[in-house]
Coordinates of C-alpha atoms and ligand atoms in Angstrom, one line a residue:
D1 CA 45.3 -367.1 27.4
L2 CA 42.1 -365.5 26.2
E3 CA 40.4 -368.8 25.3
A4 CA 41.0 -370.2 28.8
R5 CA 40.0 -367.0 30.5
E6 CA 36.7 -366.8 28.6
H7 CA 36.0 -370.5 29.4
E8 CA 36.5 -369.8 33.1
A9 CA 34.5 -366.7 32.9
R10 CA 31.6 -368.6 31.2
E11 CA 31.5 -371.0 34.2
Y12 CA 31.5 -368.1 36.6
M13 CA 28.7 -366.4 34.7
L14 CA 26.5 -369.5 34.8
H15 CA 26.8 -369.6 38.6
L16 CA 26.3 -365.8 39.0
D17 CA 23.2 -365.8 36.8
K18 CA 21.7 -368.7 38.8
A19 CA 22.3 -366.9 42.1
T20 CA 20.9 -363.7 40.6
G21 CA 17.7 -365.5 39.6
L22 CA 17.2 -366.6 43.2
R23 CA 17.9 -363.1 44.5
K24 CA 15.4 -361.5 42.1
N25 CA 12.8 -364.1 43.0
R26 CA 13.1 -363.2 46.7
A27 CA 13.1 -359.5 45.9
S28 CA 9.9 -359.8 43.7
L29 CA 8.2 -361.9 46.4
A30 CA 9.0 -359.3 49.1
E31 CA 7.8 -356.4 46.9
W32 CA 4.6 -358.3 46.0
E33 CA 3.9 -359.0 49.7
Y34 CA 4.2 -355.3 50.4
T35 CA 2.3 -353.8 47.5
S36 CA -0.5 -356.3 47.8
N37 CA -0.9 -355.7 51.5
I38 CA 0.3 -352.2 52.5
T39 CA 1.3 -352.3 56.2
K40 CA 4.2 -350.9 58.2
E41 CA 5.3 -354.4 59.0
N42 CA 5.3 -355.5 55.3
E43 CA 7.1 -352.3 54.3
E44 CA 9.8 -353.0 56.9
K45 CA 10.1 -356.7 55.8
S46 CA 10.5 -355.6 52.2
I47 CA 13.2 -353.0 53.0
Q48 CA 15.2 -355.6 55.1
T49 CA 15.0 -358.2 52.4
H50 CA 16.1 -355.7 49.7
L51 CA 18.9 -354.6 52.0
E52 CA 20.1 -358.2 52.6
L53 CA 20.0 -358.8 48.8
S54 CA 21.9 -355.6 48.0
R55 CA 24.7 -356.8 50.2
Q56 CA 24.9 -360.1 48.3
E57 CA 24.8 -358.2 45.0
K58 CA 27.6 -356.0 46.2
A59 CA 29.8 -359.0 47.1
A60 CA 29.1 -360.7 43.7
W61 CA 29.9 -357.4 42.0
E62 CA 33.3 -357.2 43.7
E63 CA 34.1 -360.7 42.2
T64 CA 32.7 -359.8 38.8
K65 CA 35.0 -356.8 38.6
M66 CA 38.0 -359.1 38.8
Y67 CA 37.3 -360.4 35.3
G68 CA 38.9 -358.5 32.3
W69 CA 35.7 -358.9 30.3
Q70 CA 36.2 -355.8 28.1
D71 CA 38.4 -357.8 25.6
F72 CA 36.4 -361.0 25.5
Q73 CA 35.7 -362.2 21.9
D74 CA 32.3 -363.8 22.8
F75 CA 29.7 -361.0 22.3
T76 CA 27.1 -362.6 24.5
L77 CA 29.6 -363.2 27.4
R78 CA 30.9 -359.7 27.1
R79 CA 27.3 -358.3 27.1
M80 CA 26.4 -360.3 30.3
F81 CA 29.5 -359.0 32.1
K82 CA 28.8 -355.5 31.0
K83 CA 25.3 -355.7 32.5
Y84 CA 26.5 -357.3 35.7
S85 CA 29.3 -354.6 36.0
Q86 CA 26.5 -352.1 36.8
L87 CA 25.6 -352.6 40.5
G88 CA 22.7 -350.2 40.6
V89 CA 21.3 -348.7 43.8
A90 CA 23.0 -351.5 45.8
A91 CA 26.2 -349.4 45.4
L92 CA 24.9 -347.1 48.1
P93 CA 26.1 -347.7 51.7
D94 CA 23.5 -349.5 53.8
D95 CA 22.1 -346.4 55.6
K96 CA 21.6 -344.5 52.4
F97 CA 20.2 -347.6 50.6
Q98 CA 17.6 -347.9 53.3
A99 CA 16.9 -344.2 53.3
L100 CA 16.3 -344.3 49.5
M101 CA 14.0 -347.3 49.9
R102 CA 12.0 -345.5 52.6
T103 CA 11.5 -342.3 50.5
V104 CA 10.1 -344.4 47.6
S105 CA 7.9 -346.7 49.8
G106 CA 6.7 -343.6 51.6
M107 CA 5.6 -341.8 48.4
E108 CA 4.2 -345.0 47.0
S109 CA 2.1 -345.9 50.0
N110 CA 0.9 -342.3 50.4
Y111 CA -0.2 -342.4 46.7
A112 CA -1.9 -345.8 47.0
T113 CA -3.8 -345.0 50.2
A114 CA -4.7 -341.3 49.6
K115 CA -8.4 -340.4 50.0
I116 CA -10.5 -337.3 49.3
C117 CA -13.9 -336.1 50.2
S118 CA -16.8 -336.2 47.8
Y119 CA -17.9 -332.9 46.1
K120 CA -21.6 -333.8 46.5
N121 CA -21.3 -335.0 50.1
E122 CA -18.6 -333.2 52.1
S123 CA -18.8 -335.7 55.0
K124 CA -18.0 -338.7 52.7
C125 CA -14.2 -338.7 52.7
D126 CA -13.2 -342.2 51.7
L127 CA -12.8 -341.7 48.0
S128 CA -9.8 -343.5 46.5
L129 CA -8.2 -342.9 43.1
E130 CA -9.5 -346.3 42.0
P131 CA -12.3 -346.8 41.5
E132 CA -14.1 -343.7 42.9
I133 CA -12.1 -340.7 41.6
T134 CA -11.4 -342.4 38.3
E135 CA -15.2 -342.9 37.9
I136 CA -15.8 -339.2 38.5
F137 CA -13.3 -338.3 35.7
S138 CA -14.9 -340.8 33.3
T139 CA -18.5 -339.7 33.8
S140 CA -18.8 -336.2 35.3
Q141 CA -19.5 -333.3 33.0
D142 CA -19.7 -330.8 35.9
P143 CA -16.6 -328.5 35.7
E144 CA -16.9 -327.6 39.4
E145 CA -17.1 -331.3 40.5
L146 CA -14.1 -332.1 38.3
K147 CA -12.2 -329.1 39.6
H148 CA -12.9 -330.2 43.2
A149 CA -11.6 -333.8 42.5
W150 CA -8.6 -332.5 40.7
V151 CA -7.5 -330.0 43.5
E152 CA -8.2 -332.5 46.4
W153 CA -6.3 -335.3 44.7
H154 CA -3.3 -333.1 43.9
N155 CA -3.2 -332.0 47.5
A156 CA -3.5 -335.5 48.9
A157 CA -1.1 -337.3 46.6
G158 CA 1.1 -334.5 45.3
A159 CA 2.0 -331.8 47.8
T160 CA 2.4 -334.4 50.6
A161 CA 5.1 -336.1 48.7
K162 CA 7.4 -333.1 48.2
K163 CA 9.7 -333.7 51.1
N164 CA 10.2 -337.4 50.3
F165 CA 10.7 -336.6 46.6
T166 CA 13.4 -334.1 47.4
D167 CA 15.3 -336.6 49.6
Y168 CA 14.8 -339.3 46.9
V169 CA 16.4 -337.0 44.2
N170 CA 19.5 -336.5 46.4
L171 CA 20.0 -340.1 47.3
Y172 CA 19.2 -341.5 43.9
N173 CA 21.7 -339.0 42.3
E174 CA 24.3 -340.3 44.8
A175 CA 23.6 -343.8 43.5
A176 CA 24.0 -342.6 39.9
K177 CA 27.4 -341.2 40.7
L178 CA 28.5 -344.5 42.3
N179 CA 27.5 -346.1 39.0
G180 CA 29.6 -343.8 36.9
F181 CA 26.8 -341.3 35.9
D182 CA 26.6 -337.6 36.5
N183 CA 23.0 -337.9 37.6
V184 CA 19.9 -340.2 37.3
A185 CA 18.9 -338.6 34.0
E186 CA 22.0 -339.8 32.3
W187 CA 21.6 -343.2 34.0
W188 CA 18.0 -343.6 32.8
Q189 CA 19.0 -342.6 29.3
S190 CA 21.9 -345.0 29.2
E191 CA 19.4 -347.9 29.3
Y192 CA 18.4 -347.1 25.7
E193 CA 22.0 -347.7 24.4
V194 CA 22.0 -344.9 21.9
P195 CA 24.2 -341.8 22.3
D196 CA 21.5 -339.3 21.2
F197 CA 18.4 -340.6 23.0
E198 CA 17.2 -337.2 24.2
E199 CA 17.7 -335.7 20.7
Q200 CA 15.7 -338.6 19.3
L201 CA 12.8 -337.8 21.7
A202 CA 12.9 -334.2 20.6
K203 CA 12.9 -335.2 16.9
L204 CA 9.9 -337.5 17.4
W205 CA 8.1 -334.6 19.1
E206 CA 8.8 -332.3 16.1
D207 CA 7.4 -335.0 13.8
V208 CA 4.1 -335.5 15.6
K209 CA 3.6 -331.9 17.0
P210 CA 1.6 -330.6 13.9
L211 CA -0.8 -333.5 14.3
Y212 CA -1.2 -332.9 18.0
Q213 CA -1.8 -329.2 17.6
Q214 CA -4.6 -329.9 15.1
L215 CA -6.2 -332.4 17.6
H216 CA -5.7 -329.9 20.5
A217 CA -7.4 -327.1 18.5
Y218 CA -10.4 -329.2 17.6
V219 CA -10.9 -330.6 21.1
R220 CA -10.6 -327.1 22.6
K221 CA -13.3 -325.9 20.3
R222 CA -15.6 -328.8 21.1
L223 CA -15.0 -328.3 24.9
R224 CA -15.8 -324.5 24.4
D225 CA -19.0 -325.4 22.6
K226 CA -20.0 -327.5 25.6
Y227 CA -18.7 -325.5 28.6
G228 CA -18.7 -322.0 27.2
D229 CA -15.9 -319.5 26.7
K230 CA -15.7 -318.5 30.4
V231 CA -14.4 -322.0 31.1
V232 CA -12.6 -322.8 27.9
S233 CA -10.9 -319.9 26.0
A234 CA -10.6 -319.6 22.3
R235 CA -6.8 -319.2 22.1
G236 CA -5.4 -320.4 25.4
P237 CA -4.4 -323.8 26.9
I238 CA -7.1 -326.3 27.7
P239 CA -8.0 -326.5 31.5
A240 CA -6.5 -329.9 32.5
H241 CA -9.6 -331.1 34.5
L242 CA -11.9 -331.1 31.5
L243 CA -10.2 -333.9 29.4
G244 CA -11.7 -336.9 31.1
N245 CA -8.5 -337.9 33.0
M246 CA -6.8 -336.8 36.2
W247 CA -3.6 -336.1 34.3
A248 CA -5.1 -335.2 31.0
Q249 CA -2.9 -337.9 29.5
T250 CA -5.6 -339.7 27.4
W251 CA -8.9 -338.1 26.5
N252 CA -11.1 -341.1 25.7
N253 CA -13.8 -340.2 28.3
I254 CA -14.8 -337.0 26.4
E255 CA -15.3 -338.9 23.1
S256 CA -19.1 -339.2 23.4
F257 CA -19.6 -335.4 23.2
T258 CA -16.6 -334.4 21.0
R259 CA -16.4 -336.9 18.2
P260 CA -16.5 -335.6 14.6
Y261 CA -19.7 -337.2 13.5
P262 CA -22.1 -337.5 16.5
D263 CA -25.0 -338.8 14.5
K264 CA -22.9 -341.9 13.5
K265 CA -23.4 -344.8 15.9
E266 CA -20.8 -344.8 18.6
I267 CA -19.1 -348.1 19.5
D268 CA -19.6 -348.1 23.2
V269 CA -17.5 -351.1 24.4
T270 CA -18.1 -350.3 28.0
Q271 CA -21.9 -350.5 27.6
A272 CA -21.6 -353.7 25.5
M273 CA -19.4 -355.3 28.2
R274 CA -21.9 -354.4 30.9
D275 CA -24.9 -355.5 28.9
Q276 CA -23.2 -358.9 28.4
N277 CA -22.3 -359.3 32.1
Y278 CA -18.6 -359.2 31.5
T279 CA -16.4 -359.9 34.6
P280 CA -12.7 -359.1 35.1
M281 CA -12.0 -362.8 34.7
K282 CA -13.8 -362.9 31.3
M283 CA -11.7 -359.9 30.2
F284 CA -8.5 -361.8 31.2
Q285 CA -9.6 -364.9 29.4
M286 CA -10.4 -363.0 26.2
S287 CA -7.0 -361.4 26.2
D288 CA -5.3 -364.8 26.9
E289 CA -7.3 -366.3 24.0
F290 CA -6.1 -363.5 21.6
F291 CA -2.5 -364.2 22.4
R292 CA -3.0 -368.0 22.0
S293 CA -4.7 -367.3 18.7
L294 CA -1.4 -366.0 17.5
N295 CA 0.4 -369.2 18.5
L296 CA 1.9 -367.4 21.5
T297 CA 2.1 -368.9 24.9
A298 CA -0.9 -369.5 27.2
M299 CA -0.9 -368.0 30.7
P300 CA 0.6 -370.7 33.0
E301 CA -1.4 -372.2 35.9
K302 CA 0.3 -370.1 38.6
F303 CA -0.7 -366.9 36.7
W304 CA -4.4 -367.7 37.3
K305 CA -3.7 -368.8 40.9
N306 CA -1.5 -366.0 42.1
S307 CA -2.7 -362.9 40.2
I308 CA -4.9 -360.2 41.9
I309 CA -7.4 -358.9 39.3
E310 CA -9.9 -357.1 41.6
K311 CA -9.5 -354.6 44.4
P312 CA -9.6 -356.4 47.7
T313 CA -12.1 -355.1 50.3
D314 CA -10.1 -356.1 53.4
R315 CA -6.8 -354.3 52.9
E316 CA -4.9 -351.5 51.2
I317 CA -3.0 -352.4 48.0
V318 CA -1.2 -350.6 45.2
C319 CA -4.0 -350.5 42.6
H320 CA -1.9 -349.1 39.7
A321 CA -1.8 -352.0 37.2
S322 CA 1.4 -354.0 37.2
A323 CA 2.8 -357.2 35.7
W324 CA 5.4 -359.3 37.6
D325 CA 8.1 -361.7 36.7
F326 CA 9.3 -363.9 39.6
F327 CA 12.3 -365.1 37.6
D328 CA 11.7 -368.8 38.3
G329 CA 10.3 -369.6 34.9
E330 CA 6.8 -370.4 36.1
D331 CA 5.5 -367.7 38.5
F332 CA 4.1 -364.6 36.6
R333 CA 1.4 -362.4 37.9
I334 CA -0.7 -359.3 37.3
K335 CA -2.0 -357.1 40.0
Q336 CA -4.8 -354.6 39.1
C337 CA -8.1 -353.3 40.4
T338 CA -10.1 -354.2 37.3
T339 CA -13.4 -352.4 36.6
V340 CA -15.5 -353.6 33.7
D341 CA -15.0 -350.9 31.1
Y342 CA -13.1 -350.2 27.8
E343 CA -10.2 -348.5 29.6
Y344 CA -9.5 -351.6 31.7
F345 CA -10.1 -353.8 28.7
Q346 CA -7.2 -352.0 27.1
T347 CA -5.1 -352.1 30.3
T348 CA -5.6 -355.9 30.6
H349 CA -4.1 -356.4 27.2
H350 CA -1.3 -354.0 28.1
E351 CA -0.4 -356.0 31.2
M352 CA -0.9 -359.4 29.5
G353 CA 1.6 -358.1 26.9
H354 CA 4.2 -357.8 29.7
I355 CA 3.5 -361.3 30.8
Q356 CA 3.8 -362.7 27.3
Y357 CA 7.2 -361.0 27.0
Y358 CA 8.3 -362.7 30.3
L359 CA 7.1 -366.0 28.9
Q360 CA 8.8 -365.6 25.6
Y361 CA 12.2 -364.8 27.1
R362 CA 12.1 -367.1 30.2
D363 CA 14.8 -369.4 28.8
Q364 CA 17.2 -366.5 28.5
P365 CA 19.9 -366.0 31.2
V366 CA 18.3 -364.0 34.0
V367 CA 20.4 -360.9 33.1
F368 CA 18.7 -360.8 29.6
R369 CA 15.2 -361.3 30.9
D370 CA 14.2 -357.8 30.1
G371 CA 12.7 -355.8 27.2
A372 CA 15.1 -354.9 24.3
N373 CA 14.5 -351.5 25.9
Q374 CA 11.8 -350.5 28.4
G375 CA 9.7 -349.0 25.6
F376 CA 9.5 -352.5 23.9
H377 CA 8.0 -353.9 27.2
E378 CA 5.3 -351.2 27.2
A379 CA 4.6 -351.7 23.5
V380 CA 3.8 -355.4 23.3
G381 CA 0.3 -355.4 24.9
D382 CA -0.6 -352.1 23.2
T383 CA 0.3 -353.5 19.8
I384 CA -2.1 -356.4 20.3
A385 CA -4.7 -353.9 21.7
L386 CA -4.5 -351.9 18.4
S387 CA -6.0 -355.0 16.7
V388 CA -8.5 -355.6 19.5
S389 CA -9.8 -352.0 19.3
S390 CA -10.5 -352.2 15.6
P391 CA -14.2 -352.1 14.7
K392 CA -13.6 -355.3 12.7
H393 CA -12.4 -357.2 15.8
L394 CA -15.0 -355.7 18.1
R395 CA -17.7 -356.9 15.8
R396 CA -16.0 -360.3 15.6
V397 CA -16.2 -360.7 19.4
G398 CA -19.7 -359.2 19.7
L399 CA -18.7 -356.0 21.4
A400 CA -19.8 -353.9 18.4
T401 CA -22.6 -354.2 16.0
G402 CA -23.5 -352.4 12.8
D403 CA -22.1 -352.2 9.3
A404 CA -18.7 -351.9 7.9
E405 CA -16.8 -348.6 7.7
D406 CA -17.8 -345.6 5.7
E407 CA -15.7 -342.4 5.5
Q408 CA -17.4 -340.8 8.5
T409 CA -17.3 -343.8 10.8
E410 CA -13.6 -344.2 9.9
I411 CA -12.9 -340.6 11.0
N412 CA -14.8 -341.3 14.2
Q413 CA -12.7 -344.4 14.8
L414 CA -9.4 -342.6 14.0
Y415 CA -10.5 -339.8 16.4
K416 CA -11.2 -342.4 19.1
M417 CA -7.7 -343.8 18.7
G418 CA -6.2 -340.3 18.4
I419 CA -7.5 -339.0 21.7
D420 CA -5.8 -342.0 23.3
K421 CA -2.5 -342.2 21.3
I422 CA -1.8 -338.7 20.0
A423 CA -3.0 -336.9 23.1
F424 CA -0.7 -339.0 25.2
L425 CA 2.6 -338.1 23.5
P426 CA 3.2 -334.6 24.9
F427 CA 2.1 -335.7 28.4
A428 CA 4.6 -338.6 28.4
Y429 CA 7.3 -336.4 27.0
T430 CA 6.9 -333.7 29.6
L431 CA 6.9 -336.1 32.6
D432 CA 10.5 -337.1 32.0
L433 CA 11.7 -333.8 30.6
F434 CA 10.6 -332.5 34.0
R435 CA 12.5 -335.2 35.9
Y436 CA 15.6 -334.9 33.7
G437 CA 15.8 -331.2 34.8
V438 CA 15.3 -332.2 38.4
F439 CA 18.0 -334.8 38.4
R440 CA 20.4 -332.4 36.6
R441 CA 19.6 -329.7 39.2
K442 CA 18.4 -327.3 36.5
T443 CA 15.1 -327.5 38.4
L444 CA 15.6 -326.9 42.1
P445 CA 13.0 -327.8 44.8
E446 CA 11.8 -324.2 45.0
D447 CA 11.0 -324.3 41.3
Y448 CA 9.5 -327.9 41.1
N449 CA 5.9 -326.9 40.5
C450 CA 6.6 -323.8 38.3
H451 CA 8.8 -325.8 35.9
Y452 CA 6.4 -328.7 35.8
W453 CA 3.5 -326.5 34.7
K454 CA 5.7 -324.5 32.3
L455 CA 6.6 -327.7 30.5
R456 CA 3.0 -328.9 30.5
E457 CA 1.7 -325.6 29.2
Q458 CA 4.4 -325.3 26.6
L459 CA 4.3 -328.8 25.2
Q460 CA 0.8 -330.1 26.0
G461 CA -1.2 -326.9 25.9
V462 CA -2.9 -327.5 29.2
E463 CA -3.2 -325.4 32.3
P464 CA -4.2 -326.1 35.9
P465 CA -7.8 -325.5 36.8
V466 CA -6.7 -323.2 39.7
N467 CA -3.6 -321.1 40.5
R468 CA -0.7 -323.1 41.9
T469 CA 2.1 -322.3 44.3
E470 CA 5.3 -324.0 45.4
D471 CA 3.4 -325.4 48.3
D472 CA 2.0 -327.7 45.7
F473 CA 3.9 -330.5 44.0
D474 CA 1.6 -331.7 41.2
A475 CA 4.1 -334.0 39.5
A476 CA 3.8 -336.5 42.4
A477 CA 0.1 -336.7 41.8
K478 CA 1.0 -339.1 39.0
Y479 CA 1.8 -342.7 40.0
H480 CA 5.1 -343.0 38.2
V481 CA 6.6 -340.0 40.0
S482 CA 5.5 -341.2 43.4
S483 CA 6.7 -344.8 42.6
N484 CA 10.0 -344.0 40.9
V485 CA 9.0 -345.5 37.5
E486 CA 10.8 -344.0 34.5
Y487 CA 8.3 -342.6 31.9
A488 CA 10.1 -342.1 28.6
R489 CA 9.4 -345.8 28.1
Y490 CA 5.8 -344.9 27.4
Y491 CA 6.7 -342.1 25.0
V492 CA 8.9 -344.6 23.1
S493 CA 6.2 -347.3 23.3
F494 CA 3.5 -345.0 21.8
I495 CA 5.8 -344.4 18.8
I496 CA 7.2 -347.9 18.2
Q497 CA 3.9 -349.7 18.7
F498 CA 2.7 -348.3 15.4
Q499 CA 5.9 -349.6 13.7
F500 CA 5.2 -353.0 15.3
H501 CA 1.5 -352.8 14.3
R502 CA 2.4 -352.1 10.7
G503 CA 4.9 -355.0 10.8
V504 CA 2.5 -357.6 12.2
C505 CA -0.4 -356.4 10.0
Q506 CA 1.7 -356.8 6.9
L507 CA 2.7 -360.4 8.0
A508 CA -1.0 -361.1 8.7
G509 CA -1.9 -360.0 5.2
E510 CA -4.0 -357.2 6.8
H511 CA -2.1 -354.3 5.6
A512 CA -0.5 -353.2 2.3
A513 CA 0.8 -349.7 1.8
G514 CA -1.5 -347.8 -0.5
D515 CA -4.2 -350.4 -0.6
P516 CA -7.5 -348.8 0.5
N517 CA -8.9 -352.2 1.4
K518 CA -6.0 -352.9 3.8
K519 CA -5.7 -349.7 5.9
L520 CA -3.8 -349.9 9.2
V521 CA -6.9 -348.6 11.1
D522 CA -8.9 -351.7 10.0
C523 CA -6.1 -354.2 10.7
D524 CA -6.9 -357.1 13.0
I525 CA -4.1 -359.7 13.3
Y526 CA -6.3 -362.1 15.4
Q527 CA -5.5 -365.8 14.6
S528 CA -2.5 -364.9 12.4
V529 CA 0.2 -367.4 13.3
A530 CA 2.6 -365.7 10.8
A531 CA 2.3 -362.5 12.8
G532 CA 2.5 -364.3 16.1
N533 CA 5.6 -366.2 15.2
A534 CA 7.5 -363.1 14.1
L535 CA 6.4 -361.3 17.3
A536 CA 7.6 -364.3 19.4
N537 CA 11.0 -364.3 17.6
M538 CA 11.5 -360.6 18.6
L539 CA 10.3 -361.2 22.2
K540 CA 12.4 -364.3 22.8
M541 CA 15.5 -362.1 22.4
G542 CA 14.8 -360.3 25.6
S543 CA 17.7 -357.8 26.1
S544 CA 20.3 -360.2 24.7
K545 CA 21.0 -357.9 21.7
P546 CA 20.8 -354.0 21.3
W547 CA 17.2 -353.1 20.6
P548 CA 17.7 -352.1 16.9
D549 CA 18.5 -355.8 16.2
A550 CA 15.2 -356.7 17.9
M551 CA 13.2 -354.0 16.1
E552 CA 14.7 -355.1 12.8
A553 CA 13.7 -358.7 13.3
L554 CA 10.0 -357.7 13.3
T555 CA 9.8 -354.5 11.2
G556 CA 12.9 -354.3 9.1
Q557 CA 13.6 -350.8 10.7
R558 CA 16.5 -350.2 13.0
E559 CA 15.3 -346.8 14.4
M560 CA 12.3 -345.6 16.3
K561 CA 10.3 -343.4 13.8
A562 CA 7.0 -341.6 13.8
D563 CA 6.2 -342.8 10.3
G564 CA 4.0 -345.7 11.4
L565 CA 1.9 -343.4 13.7
L566 CA 1.7 -340.7 11.0
E567 CA 0.6 -343.2 8.3
Y568 CA -2.1 -344.6 10.7
F569 CA -3.5 -341.2 11.5
R570 CA -3.1 -339.5 8.1
P571 CA -6.8 -339.4 7.2
L572 CA -7.5 -337.9 10.6
H573 CA -4.8 -335.3 10.3
D574 CA -6.3 -334.2 6.9
W575 CA -9.8 -334.1 8.4
L576 CA -8.7 -332.0 11.4
R577 CA -6.9 -329.5 9.3
A578 CA -9.9 -329.0 7.1
E579 CA -12.3 -328.9 10.1
N580 CA -10.2 -326.3 12.0
Q581 CA -10.0 -324.2 8.9
R582 CA -13.8 -324.4 8.4
T583 CA -14.4 -323.3 12.0
G584 CA -11.5 -320.8 12.0
E585 CA -10.2 -322.3 15.2
H586 CA -6.8 -320.9 16.3
I587 CA -4.1 -323.5 16.0
G588 CA -1.8 -323.6 19.1
W589 CA -2.2 -321.7 22.3
E590 CA -1.2 -318.4 23.9
P591 CA 0.2 -318.2 27.5
T592 CA -2.2 -319.1 30.3
N593 CA -3.8 -316.5 32.6
M594 CA -3.4 -319.0 35.5
E595 CA -0.7 -318.3 38.0
Y596 CA 1.8 -321.0 38.8
C597 CA 5.2 -319.3 38.8
Ligands
SLC601 C1 -0.6 -349.7 32.6 C2 0.5 -349.2 33.1 C3 1.3 -350.1 34.0 SE1 3.0 -350.5 33.2 C4 0.9 -347.8 33.0 O1 1.4 -347.2 33.9 N1 0.7 -347.1 31.8 C5 0.1 -347.6 30.5 C6 0.1 -346.5 29.6 C7 0.7 -345.3 30.2 C8 1.0 -345.7 31.7 C9 0.1 -344.8 32.7 O2 -0.9 -345.4 33.1 O3 0.4 -343.7 32.9
ZN602 ZN1 3.2 -351.4 31.2

């Protein structure tokens, strides 16, 4: 009878989950060995280990299928079986599984090891994305130098990946079908467990677009003031190489010469860190201390032993920041090529947020050791970083001096946050809208680059610095496209992190709606055990419940909504509207003159 069947199934599930933990540990170790020492030998070893593990997963899956779990009464048992009933890419036959692995490791290693020549010294051709090219984008104000770095990087990391990417799309779509999906787009969206996920993304964009358009218009004007109207037009898109970032995804590096009130003292965290001889280790210790101040869990001893926090000089590694769970309850690592600056200070908190989530759900069954959805995993560290980047906190830790806020410094602060958080949204939205179209074959290989730029022009209001053709493949010049990492998670994160921030700030007594002395922008939850405990309760759930239950536990809301973000930035939105009216700046953008289709 059902009672006996569920009991037997529970025994089976305990065994399967333990075996799965060992498999995931081996997979993570193989992946770590390869991405922290990129060699052909390590690539081969990783592929063989993953192949062996996929065969074991397939065998276990055949057994799991035998259980009639759909009518089990026990919610948690049914949810575990539901998750294990999805085999994933292991459903591919061996040869196609290996082929798919090779397309991804080929793109990823190409991206990680790509080099370009210096603009100022044509014979110096050993510039990597990190730290050299990133440094150019954060400091250069020479449009020609920025254009050179942009074009060379998109050639080296983008165009070269087109063949692999095309094969990857075909093989990955085959895996999607074997898992019961029409294509990878539907598979990726199914992870969010809501029937209208794509409509929700579009609705969120409608909610934040007016604010983005105001920010875009203001920044275009300030860039035109600086570079002239031959380089930046009055009514067109913004050239993508002038926004301080290779992908124009966050614009923090142009703050110094575009901020609203330039005569107000700028909080230059990078300079303060360098003046105080900060090291990467000090940045990690400060982040760990912030989490501990909330009564969250300290980084375990293996974290400090096994993490890679600076770029090695003796080998090639994947520098793009990442956080790792080895599924044994004690081995958790970060790998990143830290440089001492504000950007990496933020990234360190972002990655530590992933580790804290791993620590909080480490007693869950392995199958539930995941974010409530992937956006949650990306939002934890950023939510903490919203407190850390407040002037109040920066003064508290000695990274900012000066007096408390006045109207103008508050607008400057909101602008600083806005060119990070508001600017990012259309970029994130386009990256997976593009890939949804590719997986659904609405975008064919001969149209990849044209469709990519059409979306970026239409939604983000940026244009390439030079004409593009279908010999280019600019999407792969972004890490996540070359490494097969889904990106809607960041779009979700940049929305819900403001819902989380409002929740923890209220619990910390740092925010009250309508109270001018408790504005969201000034909130710092540092040392608030009440906030930390509520956050921990949400994180402990892992993916054991649908994400609305997790969100409700912390915020009382059950949907992702832009209201937190819009409340946070309301004073900036008002200021931008008034300022753009004062200068008569055109809101929005007309079609580009650049050719890319
Ligand atoms: C820091 C990470 C590793 Se999960 C990252 O990829 N992020 C963090 C914010 C957006 C996105 C990016 O860099 O494109
Ligand atoms: Zn992340």
